[in-house]
Tab-separated table of C-alpha atoms in Angstrom:
chain	number	residue	atom	x	y	z
T	1	MET	CA	8.597	3.987	-13.488
T	2	LEU	CA	9.062	1.990	-10.302
T	3	ARG	CA	8.325	-1.573	-9.970
T	4	GLU	CA	7.850	-2.400	-6.306
T	5	THR	CA	7.216	-6.112	-5.255
T	6	LEU	CA	5.582	-5.838	-1.807
T	7	PRO	CA	5.713	-8.659	0.530
T	8	SER	CA	2.414	-10.356	1.995
T	9	GLY	CA	2.888	-8.474	5.067
T	10	VAL	CA	2.175	-5.060	3.554
T	11	PHE	CA	-0.130	-3.734	0.853
T	12	VAL	CA	-1.040	-0.433	-0.951
T	13	ASP	CA	-4.742	0.578	-1.164
T	14	LEU	CA	-5.460	0.792	-4.779
T	15	TYR	CA	-8.811	2.693	-4.100
T	16	GLN	CA	-7.007	5.267	-1.770
T	17	LEU	CA	-4.350	5.844	-4.441
T	18	ALA	CA	-6.859	6.381	-7.242
T	19	SER	CA	-8.514	9.006	-5.234
T	20	GLN	CA	-5.389	10.950	-4.747
T	21	VAL	CA	-4.257	10.953	-8.447
T	22	HIS	CA	-6.086	14.087	-9.247
T	23	MET	CA	-4.357	15.947	-6.156
T	24	GLY	CA	-0.947	14.989	-7.386
T	25	GLY	CA	-0.723	11.611	-5.789
T	26	PRO	CA	1.152	8.653	-7.237
T	27	LYS	CA	-0.125	6.920	-10.325
T	28	VAL	CA	0.021	3.106	-9.672
T	29	LEU	CA	-0.968	0.203	-11.568
T	30	SER	CA	-1.089	-3.269	-9.812
T	31	SER	CA	-0.506	-6.652	-11.549
T	32	GLU	CA	-3.414	-8.203	-9.549
T	33	ASP	CA	-6.394	-7.150	-7.327
T	34	ILE	CA	-5.450	-6.313	-3.782
T	35	ASP	CA	-7.737	-7.568	-1.005
T	36	VAL	CA	-7.024	-4.813	1.720
T	37	GLU	CA	-9.231	-7.059	4.119
T	38	LYS	CA	-7.046	-10.194	4.187
T	39	PRO	CA	-4.489	-10.924	6.786
T	40	GLU	CA	-1.037	-11.724	6.037
T	41	TYR	CA	-1.072	-15.372	6.212
T	42	LEU	CA	-3.750	-15.366	3.486
T	43	SER	CA	-2.179	-12.810	1.309
T	44	PRO	CA	0.109	-13.254	-1.510
T	45	ALA	CA	2.887	-10.881	-2.442
T	46	HIS	CA	1.991	-8.442	-5.240
T	47	THR	CA	3.769	-6.008	-7.777
T	48	VAL	CA	2.798	-2.584	-8.291
T	49	TYR	CA	4.131	-0.229	-10.978
T	50	VAL	CA	4.308	3.297	-9.907
T	51	TYR	CA	4.477	6.263	-12.370
T	52	GLY	CA	6.043	9.585	-11.674
T	53	ASP	CA	6.596	12.704	-13.685
T	54	LEU	CA	10.225	13.639	-14.281
T	55	ASN	CA	11.497	17.233	-13.519
T	56	VAL	CA	14.558	18.909	-14.616
T	57	THR	CA	16.931	21.104	-12.733
T	58	ALA	CA	19.021	23.927	-14.230
T	59	ASP	CA	21.973	21.674	-14.459
T	60	HIS	CA	20.026	19.158	-16.289
T	61	THR	CA	19.537	16.746	-13.575
T	62	TYR	CA	16.350	14.584	-13.738
T	63	TYR	CA	14.464	13.904	-10.509
T	64	THR	CA	10.989	12.719	-9.435
T	65	ARG	CA	9.438	12.445	-5.960
T	66	ILE	CA	6.986	9.833	-5.269
T	67	ASP	CA	5.235	9.431	-1.848
T	68	LEU	CA	3.620	5.843	-1.900
T	69	PRO	CA	1.420	5.059	1.313
T	70	ILE	CA	2.005	1.588	2.507
T	71	HIS	CA	-0.167	-0.284	5.015
T	72	VAL	CA	0.711	-3.183	7.126
T	73	ARG	CA	-1.764	-6.371	7.375
T	74	TYR	CA	-2.710	-8.077	10.460
T	75	HIS	CA	-0.449	-10.878	11.256
T	76	ARG	CA	-1.358	-14.366	12.913
T	77	PRO	CA	-1.257	-14.161	16.675
T	78	SER	CA	1.952	-15.596	18.281
T	79	ALA	CA	1.696	-18.486	20.601
T	80	ASP	CA	4.969	-17.550	22.225
T	81	ARG	CA	4.628	-14.701	24.732
T	82	GLU	CA	8.032	-13.399	24.056
T	83	VAL	CA	7.200	-12.708	20.475
T	84	GLN	CA	5.746	-9.298	20.250
T	85	PHE	CA	6.833	-8.086	16.679
T	86	VAL	CA	7.322	-9.832	13.400
T	87	THR	CA	9.603	-8.291	10.597
T	88	SER	CA	8.402	-7.615	7.106
T	89	SER	CA	11.259	-6.883	4.618
T	90	LEU	CA	10.589	-4.291	1.954
T	91	LYS	CA	13.127	-4.559	-1.010
T	92	TYR	CA	14.280	-1.428	-2.939
T	93	PRO	CA	12.276	-0.883	-6.036
T	94	SER	CA	13.583	-1.434	-9.523
T	95	ILE	CA	13.814	1.799	-11.681
T	96	PHE	CA	12.868	1.923	-15.251
T	97	HIS	CA	13.048	4.581	-18.013
T	98	ARG	CA	11.620	4.833	-21.403
T	99	CYS	CA	12.778	6.936	-24.306
T	100	LYS	CA	11.182	7.410	-27.398
T	101	ASP	CA	13.983	6.671	-29.548
T	102	PHE	CA	15.587	3.438	-28.545
T	103	ASN	CA	17.599	2.730	-32.020
T	104	ASN	CA	20.859	3.615	-30.422
T	105	ARG	CA	20.318	2.125	-27.108
T	106	LYS	CA	19.268	-1.267	-27.941
T	107	LYS	CA	22.845	-2.357	-28.250
T	108	GLN	CA	23.885	-0.881	-24.831
T	109	PHE	CA	21.062	-1.797	-22.655
T	110	PRO	CA	18.414	-4.692	-22.574
T	111	LEU	CA	14.929	-3.542	-23.092
T	112	ILE	CA	11.979	-5.024	-20.894
T	113	GLN	CA	8.371	-4.849	-21.629
T	114	TYR	CA	6.160	-3.444	-18.930
T	115	PRO	CA	2.864	-1.459	-18.844
T	116	CYS	CA	3.120	1.879	-20.471
T	117	ASN	CA	1.137	3.842	-17.841
T	118	TYR	CA	-1.017	3.251	-14.823
T	119	GLU	CA	-4.350	3.431	-16.820
T	120	ASN	CA	-3.781	0.295	-19.024
T	121	ASN	CA	-1.833	-2.806	-19.565
T	122	SER	CA	-0.561	-1.941	-22.996
T	123	LEU	CA	3.243	-2.746	-23.109
T	124	CYS	CA	6.135	-0.501	-23.970
T	125	GLN	CA	9.881	-0.976	-23.816
T	126	TRP	CA	11.710	0.172	-20.703
T	127	THR	CA	15.348	0.191	-19.683
T	128	GLU	CA	16.266	-0.455	-16.113
T	129	LEU	CA	18.416	2.095	-14.426
T	130	ILE	CA	20.988	0.776	-12.020
T	131	TYR	CA	21.411	2.671	-8.843
T	132	GLU	CA	23.521	2.226	-5.551
T	133	LYS	CA	21.652	0.771	-2.724
T	134	GLN	CA	22.697	1.681	0.816
T	135	ARG	CA	21.173	-1.588	2.073
T	136	GLU	CA	19.309	-4.521	0.563
T	137	SER	CA	16.027	-3.861	2.340
T	138	ILE	CA	14.122	-1.897	4.716
T	139	ASP	CA	12.671	-3.904	7.560
T	140	ILE	CA	9.366	-2.970	9.371
T	141	SER	CA	8.515	-4.387	12.730
T	142	ILE	CA	4.896	-5.181	13.008
T	143	PRO	CA	3.188	-5.871	16.335
T	144	VAL	CA	1.251	-9.250	16.791
T	145	GLY	CA	-1.121	-10.337	19.274
T	146	ASN	CA	-0.843	-13.136	21.606
T	147	GLN	CA	-2.864	-16.186	21.549
T	148	GLU	CA	-2.938	-16.506	25.415
T	149	ASP	CA	-4.846	-13.242	25.334
T	150	MET	CA	-7.709	-14.676	23.075
T	151	LEU	CA	-10.198	-15.309	25.855
T	152	LEU	CA	-9.812	-11.820	27.442
T	153	VAL	CA	-10.015	-10.202	24.141
T	154	SER	CA	-13.078	-12.116	23.251
T	155	MET	CA	-14.862	-11.477	26.370
T	156	VAL	CA	-14.078	-7.713	26.291
T	157	THR	CA	-15.226	-7.471	22.521
T	158	LEU	CA	-18.491	-9.306	23.432
T	159	VAL	CA	-19.269	-7.090	26.518
T	160	VAL	CA	-18.676	-3.747	24.574
T	161	THR	CA	-20.506	-5.091	21.616
T	162	VAL	CA	-23.728	-5.939	23.621
T	163	ALA	CA	-23.498	-2.650	25.682
T	164	GLY	CA	-23.278	-0.567	22.400
T	165	CYS	CA	-26.204	-2.644	20.976
T	166	TYR	CA	-28.301	-2.062	24.183
T	167	LEU	CA	-27.467	1.781	24.267
T	168	LEU	CA	-28.524	2.204	20.697
T	169	VAL	CA	-31.567	0.228	21.147
T	170	HIS	CA	-32.480	1.966	24.218
T	171	THR	CA	-31.893	5.361	22.606
T	172	THR	CA	-33.878	4.577	19.529
T	173	LEU	CA	-36.938	3.338	21.272
T	174	SER	CA	-37.108	5.813	24.026
T	175	GLY	CA	-36.642	8.858	21.625
T	176	ASP	CA	-35.351	12.107	22.670
T	177	LYS	CA	-38.045	13.855	24.941
T	178	ASN	CA	-36.663	17.274	24.607
T	179	THR	CA	-36.984	17.154	20.723
T	180	ASP	CA	-40.819	16.382	21.273
T	181	LYS	CA	-41.292	19.260	23.505
T	182	LYS	CA	-39.509	21.663	21.225
T	183	LYS	CA	-41.775	20.606	18.345
T	184	ASN	CA	-44.873	21.263	20.326
T	185	ARG	CA	-44.029	25.037	21.107
């Protein structure tokens, strides 16, 4: 099991992940609801638990592969024209393993309680596996808008919206004359 704490600038879409489980996608449980519509400055960091199936190689090495789609959130526009990107840092996940017989391991490794699986919140005893990290985090550069462009963006959005509404209303009210002729034949 992986425990990943995601900063407010990124999120996982739990509905997307749930729809992919039956196709071999990652099994994910979140510690709280994730609002995918909120921008970064209104969103808290959140923790997800990702469960994978262990595979064994011929030389008794255990491995798993987990592909977790992560989405970036909209960030507040910058007042400084020089700032075009902000950075969101993704820390490496904590990795945990659970064995059925902990009697001999209790003295060697501390046990931590986390959810047993992605389907419910019942707790089980897990042992954290320590691994070597090549760096402390992965940095993601996220483009941000500029506040000075707000008037231009608002005007273009308004013009496109009005033109689209006009086109829809015009098409709906005028009807397709070719369709009427085909019906009469």
